[in-house]
Amino acid sequence: MYAQLRETAAELAGILWREHTVYRERGGGVVIRGEHVRRWISLAPTGGKDQALLRAGRILDGGTTAPARTEVVVDLTAPVAELATVCRRMLAEVAAAADPGPGAGPSRSGRPGKAPKPGKAPKAGKAPKARKPPRGRSRHTGAGSWVVLVLVGIAVAAWVYSVFGSPGY
């Protein structure tokens, strides 16, 4: 099955992308990476005869792969052109899911903001609420932690006394 997946992946890679890397993944499947388009495709065995699980996802900034966005079971006996069509459709879905919609970009402050709802006027300017200091917990060591530390210290001191405190040492 691996040989069939490898051959199919090599043909698909040649059709889809000029620049690609084909390698084997841990689960016995084959991955096609298109670094220049920041997308990947995986062919994995499903247990069925001549069937494979086709998954597609994107490649993140550091070169790591994001989890698959789309999955579909394909028949490996189908022509490679048909499999390439399925792959292109899946890659288009991944690209559409990765691109933020209009209004989802950073705001003037540089932080991502909410997209305004169509037909709704923005609210009148309100003064931002002052942040209250957190209640209940502080960053200092709590009483329970001090009790544990004292008990551990007593246990260590008792051990040291039992080993080194006898007159025969």
Coordinates of N, CA, C and O in Angstrom, one line a residue:
M1 N 0.8 -1.2 0.0 CA 0.0 0.0 0.0 C 0.9 1.3 0.0 O 0.5 2.2 -0.6
Y2 N 2.0 1.2 0.8 CA 2.9 2.4 0.8 C 3.4 2.7 -0.6 O 3.5 3.9 -0.9
A3 N 3.8 1.7 -1.3 CA 4.4 1.9 -2.7 C 3.3 2.6 -3.6 O 3.7 3.5 -4.3
Q4 N 2.1 2.2 -3.5 CA 1.0 2.8 -4.3 C 0.8 4.2 -3.8 O 0.6 5.1 -4.7
L5 N 0.8 4.5 -2.5 CA 0.6 5.8 -2.0 C 1.8 6.7 -2.5 O 1.6 7.9 -2.9
R6 N 3.0 6.2 -2.4 CA 4.2 7.0 -2.8 C 4.1 7.3 -4.3 O 4.4 8.5 -4.7
E7 N 3.8 6.4 -5.1 CA 3.7 6.6 -6.6 C 2.6 7.7 -6.9 O 2.8 8.6 -7.6
T8 N 1.4 7.5 -6.3 CA 0.4 8.5 -6.5 C 0.7 9.8 -6.0 O 0.5 10.9 -6.7
A9 N 1.4 9.9 -4.8 CA 1.8 11.2 -4.3 C 2.8 11.9 -5.2 O 2.8 13.1 -5.4
A10 N 3.8 11.1 -5.7 CA 4.8 11.7 -6.6 C 4.1 12.3 -7.9 O 4.5 13.4 -8.3
E11 N 3.1 11.6 -8.4 CA 2.5 12.1 -9.6 C 1.6 13.3 -9.3 O 1.6 14.3 -10.0
L12 N 0.9 13.3 -8.1 CA 0.1 14.4 -7.7 C 1.0 15.6 -7.5 O 0.6 16.7 -7.9
A13 N 2.1 15.4 -6.9 CA 3.0 16.5 -6.6 C 3.5 17.2 -7.8 O 3.6 18.4 -7.9
G14 N 3.8 16.4 -8.8 CA 4.3 16.9 -10.1 C 3.2 17.7 -10.8 O 3.5 18.7 -11.5
I15 N 2.0 17.3 -10.7 CA 0.9 18.0 -11.3 C 0.5 19.3 -10.6 O 0.3 20.4 -11.2
L16 N 0.5 19.2 -9.2 CA 0.1 20.4 -8.4 C 1.1 21.5 -8.3 O 0.8 22.7 -8.5
W17 N 2.3 21.1 -8.0 CA 3.4 22.2 -7.7 C 4.7 21.8 -8.4 O 5.1 20.7 -8.4
R18 N 5.3 22.8 -8.9 CA 6.7 22.6 -9.5 C 7.7 22.4 -8.4 O 8.5 21.5 -8.5
E19 N 7.6 23.1 -7.3 CA 8.5 23.0 -6.1 C 7.7 22.2 -5.0 O 6.7 22.7 -4.5
H20 N 8.2 21.0 -4.7 CA 7.5 20.2 -3.7 C 8.5 19.3 -3.0 O 9.6 19.0 -3.5
T21 N 8.1 18.8 -1.9 CA 8.9 17.8 -1.2 C 7.9 16.6 -0.8 O 6.8 16.9 -0.3
V22 N 8.3 15.4 -1.1 CA 7.4 14.3 -0.8 C 8.2 13.4 0.2 O 9.4 13.1 0.0
Y23 N 7.6 13.1 1.3 CA 8.2 12.3 2.4 C 7.2 11.4 3.1 O 6.0 11.7 3.0
R24 N 7.7 10.4 3.8 CA 6.8 9.5 4.5 C 6.6 10.0 5.9 O 7.5 10.5 6.6
E25 N 5.3 9.9 6.4 CA 5.0 10.3 7.7 C 5.0 9.1 8.6 O 5.0 8.0 8.2
R26 N 4.9 9.3 9.9 CA 5.0 8.2 10.9 C 3.9 7.2 10.7 O 4.1 6.0 10.9
G27 N 2.7 7.6 10.4 CA 1.6 6.7 10.3 C 1.6 5.8 9.1 O 0.6 5.0 8.9
G28 N 2.6 5.9 8.2 CA 2.6 5.1 7.0 C 2.1 5.8 5.8 O 2.1 5.2 4.7
G29 N 1.7 7.0 6.0 CA 1.2 7.8 4.8 C 2.3 8.6 4.2 O 3.5 8.5 4.5
V30 N 1.9 9.4 3.2 CA 2.9 10.2 2.4 C 2.4 11.7 2.5 O 1.2 11.9 2.4
V31 N 3.4 12.6 2.7 CA 3.1 14.0 2.7 C 3.7 14.7 1.6 O 4.9 14.4 1.2
I32 N 3.0 15.6 1.0 CA 3.5 16.5 -0.1 C 3.5 17.9 0.5 O 2.4 18.4 0.8
R33 N 4.7 18.5 0.5 CA 4.8 19.9 1.1 C 5.1 20.8 -0.1 O 6.0 20.6 -0.8
G34 N 4.3 21.9 -0.2 CA 4.5 23.0 -1.1 C 4.9 24.2 -0.3 O 4.1 25.0 0.1
E35 N 6.2 24.3 -0.1 CA 6.7 25.4 0.8 C 6.4 26.8 0.2 O 6.0 27.7 1.0
H36 N 6.4 26.9 -1.1 CA 6.2 28.2 -1.7 C 4.8 28.7 -1.6 O 4.5 29.9 -1.7
V37 N 3.8 27.8 -1.5 CA 2.4 28.1 -1.4 C 2.0 27.9 0.1 O 0.8 28.2 0.4
R38 N 2.9 27.4 1.0 CA 2.6 27.3 2.4 C 1.4 26.3 2.6 O 0.6 26.6 3.5
R39 N 1.4 25.2 1.9 CA 0.3 24.2 2.0 C 0.9 22.8 2.0 O 2.0 22.6 1.5
W40 N 0.2 21.9 2.6 CA 0.6 20.5 2.5 C -0.6 19.6 2.3 O -1.8 20.0 2.5
I41 N -0.3 18.4 1.7 CA -1.3 17.4 1.4 C -0.8 16.1 1.9 O 0.4 15.8 1.8
S42 N -1.7 15.3 2.5 CA -1.3 14.0 3.1 C -2.2 12.9 2.5 O -3.4 13.1 2.4
L43 N -1.5 11.8 2.1 CA -2.2 10.6 1.7 C -1.9 9.5 2.7 O -0.8 9.2 2.9
A44 N -3.0 9.0 3.3 CA -2.8 8.0 4.4 C -3.7 6.8 4.1 O -4.8 6.9 3.6
P45 N -3.2 5.6 4.4 CA -4.0 4.4 4.2 C -5.3 4.4 5.1 O -5.2 4.9 6.2
T46 N -6.4 3.9 4.6 CA -7.6 3.9 5.4 C -8.0 2.5 5.9 O -8.9 2.4 6.7
G47 N -7.4 1.5 5.3 CA -7.8 0.1 5.7 C -8.6 -0.5 4.5 O -8.7 -1.7 4.4
G48 N -9.2 0.3 3.7 CA -10.0 -0.1 2.6 C -9.0 -0.4 1.4 O -8.0 0.3 1.3
K49 N -9.4 -1.3 0.5 CA -8.6 -1.6 -0.6 C -8.6 -0.4 -1.6 O -9.7 0.0 -2.0
D50 N -7.5 0.0 -2.0 CA -7.3 1.1 -3.0 C -8.0 2.4 -2.6 O -8.5 3.1 -3.4
Q51 N -8.1 2.7 -1.3 CA -8.6 3.9 -0.8 C -7.6 4.6 0.1 O -6.8 3.9 0.7
A52 N -7.6 5.9 0.1 CA -6.7 6.6 1.0 C -7.4 7.8 1.5 O -8.4 8.4 1.0
L53 N -7.0 8.2 2.7 CA -7.5 9.4 3.3 C -6.6 10.6 2.9 O -5.4 10.6 3.1
L54 N -7.3 11.5 2.2 CA -6.6 12.7 1.7 C -6.9 13.9 2.6 O -8.0 14.2 2.8
R55 N -5.8 14.5 3.2 CA -6.0 15.6 4.1 C -5.2 16.8 3.6 O -4.1 16.6 2.9
A56 N -5.6 18.0 3.8 CA -4.9 19.2 3.4 C -4.9 20.2 4.5 O -5.8 20.3 5.3
G57 N -3.8 20.9 4.6 CA -3.6 21.9 5.6 C -2.6 23.0 5.2 O -2.1 23.0 4.1
R58 N -2.3 23.9 6.1 CA -1.3 24.9 5.8 C 0.0 24.8 6.6 O 0.0 24.1 7.6
I59 N 1.0 25.4 6.1 CA 2.3 25.4 6.8 C 2.4 26.7 7.5 O 2.3 27.8 6.9
L60 N 2.8 26.7 8.8 CA 2.9 27.9 9.6 C 4.2 28.6 9.4 O 5.1 28.1 8.7
D61 N 4.4 29.7 10.0 CA 5.6 30.5 9.9 C 6.9 29.8 10.2 O 7.8 29.9 9.4
G62 N 6.9 29.0 11.2 CA 8.2 28.4 11.6 C 8.4 27.1 10.7 O 9.4 26.4 11.0
G63 N 7.6 26.8 9.8 CA 7.8 25.6 9.0 C 7.0 24.4 9.5 O 7.0 23.3 8.9
T64 N 6.3 24.6 10.7 CA 5.5 23.4 11.2 C 4.2 23.4 10.5 O 3.7 24.4 9.9
T65 N 3.6 22.2 10.5 CA 2.3 22.0 9.8 C 1.2 22.2 10.8 O 1.2 21.7 11.9
A66 N 0.2 23.0 10.3 CA -1.0 23.2 11.1 C -1.9 21.9 10.9 O -1.7 21.2 10.0
P67 N -2.8 21.6 11.9 CA -3.7 20.5 11.7 C -4.5 20.6 10.4 O -4.7 21.7 9.9
A68 N -4.9 19.5 9.9 CA -5.6 19.4 8.6 C -6.9 20.2 8.7 O -7.6 20.1 9.7
R69 N -7.2 20.9 7.7 CA -8.5 21.7 7.6 C -9.6 20.9 6.9 O -10.7 21.1 7.3
T70 N -9.2 20.1 6.0 CA -10.2 19.3 5.3 C -9.7 17.9 5.1 O -8.5 17.6 5.0
E71 N -10.6 16.9 5.0 CA -10.3 15.5 4.8 C -11.3 14.9 3.9 O -12.5 15.3 3.9
V72 N -10.9 14.0 3.1 CA -11.8 13.2 2.2 C -11.2 11.9 1.9 O -9.9 11.8 1.8
V73 N -12.0 10.9 1.7 CA -11.5 9.5 1.3 C -11.6 9.5 -0.2 O -12.6 9.8 -0.8
V74 N -10.5 9.1 -0.8 CA -10.4 9.0 -2.3 C -10.1 7.6 -2.7 O -9.5 6.8 -2.0
D75 N -10.5 7.3 -3.9 CA -10.2 6.0 -4.6 C -8.9 6.2 -5.3 O -8.8 7.0 -6.2
L76 N -7.9 5.3 -5.0 CA -6.6 5.4 -5.7 C -6.6 4.9 -7.1 O -5.6 5.1 -7.8
T77 N -7.7 4.2 -7.5 CA -7.7 3.7 -8.8 C -8.2 4.7 -9.8 O -8.2 4.5 -11.0
A78 N -8.7 5.9 -9.3 CA -9.2 7.0 -10.1 C -8.0 7.6 -10.8 O -6.8 7.5 -10.4
P79 N -8.2 8.2 -12.0 CA -7.1 8.9 -12.7 C -6.5 10.0 -11.8 O -7.1 10.6 -11.0
V80 N -5.2 10.2 -12.0 CA -4.4 11.2 -11.2 C -5.0 12.6 -11.5 O -5.0 13.4 -10.5
A81 N -5.5 12.8 -12.7 CA -6.0 14.2 -12.9 C -7.3 14.4 -12.1 O -7.5 15.5 -11.6
E82 N -8.1 13.4 -11.8 CA -9.2 13.5 -11.0 C -8.8 13.7 -9.5 O -9.4 14.6 -8.8
L83 N -7.8 13.0 -9.1 CA -7.3 13.2 -7.7 C -6.7 14.6 -7.6 O -6.9 15.3 -6.5
A84 N -6.1 15.1 -8.6 CA -5.5 16.5 -8.6 C -6.6 17.5 -8.5 O -6.5 18.5 -7.8
T85 N -7.8 17.3 -9.1 CA -8.9 18.2 -9.0 C -9.4 18.2 -7.6 O -9.7 19.3 -7.0
V86 N -9.5 17.0 -7.0 CA -9.9 17.0 -5.6 C -9.0 17.7 -4.7 O -9.4 18.5 -3.8
C87 N -7.7 17.5 -4.9 CA -6.6 18.2 -4.1 C -6.7 19.7 -4.3 O -6.6 20.5 -3.3
R88 N -6.9 20.2 -5.5 CA -7.0 21.6 -5.8 C -8.2 22.2 -5.0 O -8.2 23.3 -4.5
R89 N -9.4 21.5 -5.0 CA -10.5 22.0 -4.3 C -10.3 22.0 -2.8 O -10.6 23.0 -2.2
M90 N -9.6 21.0 -2.3 CA -9.3 21.0 -0.9 C -8.3 22.2 -0.5 O -8.4 22.8 0.5
L91 N -7.3 22.4 -1.4 CA -6.3 23.5 -1.1 C -7.0 24.8 -1.2 O -6.6 25.7 -0.5
A92 N -8.0 25.0 -2.1 CA -8.7 26.2 -2.2 C -9.5 26.4 -0.9 O -9.6 27.6 -0.4
E93 N -10.1 25.4 -0.3 CA -10.8 25.5 1.0 C -9.8 25.9 2.1 O -10.2 26.7 2.9
V94 N -8.7 25.3 2.1 CA -7.7 25.6 3.1 C -7.2 27.1 3.0 O -7.1 27.8 4.0
A95 N -7.0 27.5 1.7 CA -6.6 28.9 1.5 C -7.7 29.9 1.9 O -7.5 30.9 2.5
A96 N -9.0 29.5 1.7 CA -10.1 30.4 2.0 C -10.2 30.5 3.6 O -10.6 31.5 4.1
A97 N -10.0 29.3 4.2 CA -10.1 29.3 5.7 C -8.9 30.1 6.3 O -9.1 30.6 7.4
A98 N -7.8 30.1 5.7 CA -6.6 30.8 6.3 C -6.7 32.3 6.1 O -6.1 33.0 6.9
D99 N -7.3 32.7 5.0 CA -7.4 34.2 4.8 C -8.5 34.8 5.6 O -9.6 34.4 5.6
P100 N -8.1 35.9 6.4 CA -9.1 36.5 7.2 C -10.1 37.3 6.3 O -9.7 37.8 5.2
G101 N -11.3 37.4 6.7 CA -12.3 38.1 6.0 C -12.1 39.6 6.1 O -11.2 40.1 6.8
P102 N -13.0 40.4 5.4 CA -12.8 41.8 5.5 C -13.2 42.3 6.9 O -14.1 41.8 7.5
G103 N -12.4 43.3 7.4 CA -12.7 43.9 8.7 C -12.0 43.1 9.8 O -12.1 43.4 11.0
A104 N -11.4 42.0 9.5 CA -10.8 41.1 10.5 C -9.3 41.5 10.7 O -8.6 40.9 11.5
G105 N -8.8 42.5 10.0 CA -7.4 42.9 10.2 C -7.2 43.7 11.4 O -8.1 43.9 12.2
P106 N -5.9 44.1 11.7 CA -5.7 44.8 12.9 C -6.3 46.2 12.9 O -6.5 46.8 11.8
S107 N -6.7 46.7 14.1 CA -7.3 48.0 14.2 C -6.2 49.0 14.2 O -5.0 48.7 14.1
R108 N -6.6 50.3 14.5 CA -5.6 51.3 14.5 C -4.6 51.1 15.6 O -3.5 51.6 15.6
S109 N -5.0 50.5 16.7 CA -4.1 50.2 17.8 C -3.2 49.1 17.6 O -2.3 48.8 18.4
G110 N -3.4 48.4 16.4 CA -2.5 47.3 16.1 C -3.0 45.9 16.6 O -2.4 44.9 16.3
R111 N -4.1 45.9 17.3 CA -4.6 44.7 17.8 C -5.8 44.3 16.9 O -6.5 45.1 16.3
P112 N -6.0 42.9 16.8 CA -7.1 42.5 15.9 C -8.4 43.0 16.6 O -8.6 42.9 17.8
G113 N -9.3 43.5 15.8 CA -10.6 44.0 16.3 C -11.7 43.2 15.8 O -11.6 42.4 14.9
K114 N -12.9 43.5 16.3 CA -14.1 42.8 15.8 C -14.5 43.5 14.5 O -14.4 44.7 14.3
A115 N -15.1 42.7 13.6 CA -15.6 43.2 12.4 C -16.9 43.9 12.7 O -17.8 43.3 13.4
P116 N -17.1 45.1 12.2 CA -18.4 45.7 12.5 C -19.5 45.0 11.8 O -19.4 44.5 10.6
K117 N -20.7 44.9 12.4 CA -21.8 44.2 11.9 C -22.5 45.1 10.8 O -22.6 46.3 11.0
P118 N -22.9 44.5 9.7 CA -23.5 45.3 8.6 C -24.8 45.9 9.1 O -25.6 45.2 9.8
G119 N -25.1 47.2 8.8 CA -26.3 47.8 9.2 C -26.4 48.3 10.6 O -27.4 48.7 11.1
K120 N -25.3 48.2 11.3 CA -25.3 48.6 12.7 C -24.3 49.8 12.9 O -23.2 49.7 12.5
A121 N -24.8 50.9 13.5 CA -24.0 52.0 13.7 C -23.0 51.8 14.8 O -23.4 51.2 15.8
P122 N -21.8 52.4 14.8 CA -20.9 52.2 15.9 C -21.4 52.9 17.1 O -22.1 53.9 17.0
K123 N -21.0 52.5 18.3 CA -21.5 53.1 19.5 C -20.8 54.4 19.7 O -19.7 54.7 19.3
A124 N -21.5 55.3 20.5 CA -21.0 56.6 20.8 C -19.7 56.4 21.7 O -19.7 55.4 22.5
G125 N -18.8 57.3 21.7 CA -17.5 57.1 22.4 C -17.8 57.1 23.9 O -18.3 58.1 24.5
K126 N -17.4 56.0 24.5 CA -17.5 55.9 26.0 C -16.0 55.9 26.5 O -15.1 55.4 25.8
A127 N -15.9 56.4 27.7 CA -14.6 56.4 28.3 C -14.3 54.9 28.7 O -15.2 54.3 29.3
P128 N -13.1 54.4 28.5 CA -12.8 53.0 28.9 C -12.8 52.9 30.4 O -12.4 53.8 31.1
K129 N -13.3 51.7 30.8 CA -13.4 51.5 32.3 C -12.0 51.3 32.8 O -11.1 50.6 32.2
A130 N -11.8 51.8 34.0 CA -10.5 51.6 34.6 C -10.4 50.2 35.2 O -11.4 49.6 35.7
R131 N -9.2 49.5 35.0 CA -9.1 48.2 35.5 C -8.9 48.1 37.0 O -8.2 48.9 37.5
K132 N -9.7 47.2 37.6 CA -9.6 47.1 39.0 C -8.4 46.1 39.3 O -8.2 45.1 38.6
P133 N -7.8 46.2 40.4 CA -6.7 45.3 40.8 C -7.4 43.9 41.1 O -8.5 43.9 41.6
P134 N -6.7 42.8 40.8 CA -7.3 41.5 41.0 C -7.5 41.3 42.5 O -6.7 41.7 43.3
R135 N -8.7 40.6 42.8 CA -9.0 40.4 44.2 C -8.6 38.9 44.5 O -8.6 38.1 43.7
G136 N -8.5 38.7 45.8 CA -8.3 37.3 46.3 C -6.9 36.8 46.2 O -6.3 36.5 47.2
R137 N -6.4 36.7 45.1 CA -5.0 36.1 44.9 C -4.0 37.2 44.6 O -4.3 38.1 43.9
S138 N -2.9 37.0 45.2 CA -1.7 37.9 44.9 C -0.6 37.0 44.4 O -0.6 35.8 44.5
R139 N 0.5 37.6 44.0 CA 1.6 36.9 43.5 C 2.5 36.4 44.6 O 3.5 35.8 44.3
H140 N 2.3 36.7 45.8 CA 3.1 36.3 46.9 C 2.8 34.9 47.3 O 1.7 34.3 47.1
T141 N 3.8 34.3 48.0 CA 3.7 32.9 48.4 C 2.6 32.8 49.5 O 2.6 33.6 50.5
G142 N 1.6 31.9 49.3 CA 0.5 31.8 50.3 C 0.9 31.0 51.5 O 2.0 30.4 51.6
A143 N 0.0 31.1 52.5 CA 0.3 30.4 53.8 C 0.4 28.9 53.6 O 1.2 28.3 54.3
G144 N -0.4 28.3 52.8 CA -0.3 26.9 52.6 C 1.0 26.4 52.0 O 1.6 25.4 52.4
S145 N 1.6 27.3 51.2 CA 2.9 26.9 50.6 C 4.0 27.0 51.7 O 4.9 26.2 51.7
W146 N 3.8 28.0 52.6 CA 4.8 28.1 53.7 C 4.7 26.9 54.6 O 5.8 26.4 55.1
V147 N 3.5 26.4 54.9 CA 3.4 25.3 55.7 C 4.1 24.1 55.1 O 4.8 23.3 55.8
V148 N 3.9 23.9 53.8 CA 4.5 22.7 53.1 C 6.0 22.9 53.2 O 6.7 21.9 53.5
L149 N 6.5 24.1 53.0 CA 8.0 24.3 53.0 C 8.5 24.0 54.4 O 9.6 23.4 54.5
V150 N 7.8 24.4 55.5 CA 8.3 24.2 56.8 C 8.3 22.7 57.1 O 9.3 22.1 57.7
L151 N 7.3 22.0 56.7 CA 7.2 20.5 56.9 C 8.3 19.8 56.2 O 8.9 18.9 56.7
V152 N 8.6 20.2 55.0 CA 9.7 19.6 54.2 C 11.0 19.9 54.9 O 11.9 19.0 55.1
G153 N 11.2 21.1 55.4 CA 12.4 21.4 56.2 C 12.6 20.6 57.4 O 13.7 20.1 57.7
I154 N 11.5 20.4 58.2 CA 11.5 19.5 59.4 C 11.9 18.1 59.0 O 12.7 17.5 59.7
A155 N 11.3 17.6 57.9 CA 11.6 16.2 57.5 C 13.1 16.1 57.1 O 13.8 15.1 57.5
V156 N 13.7 17.1 56.4 CA 15.1 17.0 56.0 C 16.0 17.1 57.3 O 17.0 16.4 57.4
A157 N 15.6 18.0 58.2 CA 16.4 18.1 59.4 C 16.4 16.9 60.3 O 17.4 16.5 60.8
A158 N 15.2 16.2 60.3 CA 15.1 14.9 61.1 C 16.0 13.9 60.4 O 16.7 13.1 61.1
W159 N 16.0 13.8 59.1 CA 16.8 12.8 58.4 C 18.3 13.1 58.7 O 19.1 12.2 59.0
V160 N 18.7 14.4 58.6 CA 20.1 14.8 58.8 C 20.5 14.4 60.3 O 21.6 13.9 60.5
Y161 N 19.6 14.7 61.2 CA 19.9 14.3 62.6 C 20.1 12.8 62.8 O 20.9 12.4 63.5
S162 N 19.2 12.1 62.1 CA 19.2 10.6 62.3 C 20.5 10.0 61.7 O 21.0 9.0 62.2
V163 N 21.0 10.6 60.6 CA 22.2 10.1 60.0 C 23.5 10.6 60.6 O 24.4 9.8 60.9
F164 N 23.5 11.9 60.9 CA 24.8 12.5 61.4 C 24.8 12.8 62.8 O 25.8 13.3 63.4
G165 N 23.6 12.7 63.5 CA 23.5 13.2 64.9 C 23.9 12.1 65.9 O 24.0 12.5 67.1
S166 N 24.1 10.9 65.5 CA 24.5 9.9 66.5 C 26.0 10.1 67.0 O 26.8 10.5 66.2
P167 N 26.3 9.7 68.2 CA 27.7 9.9 68.7 C 28.7 8.9 68.0 O 29.8 9.2 68.0
G168 N 28.2 7.9 67.3 CA 29.2 6.9 66.7 C 29.7 7.5 65.3 O 30.5 6.9 64.7
Y169 N 29.2 8.5 64.8 CA 29.6 9.1 63.6 C 30.8 9.9 63.7 O 31.7 10.2 63.5

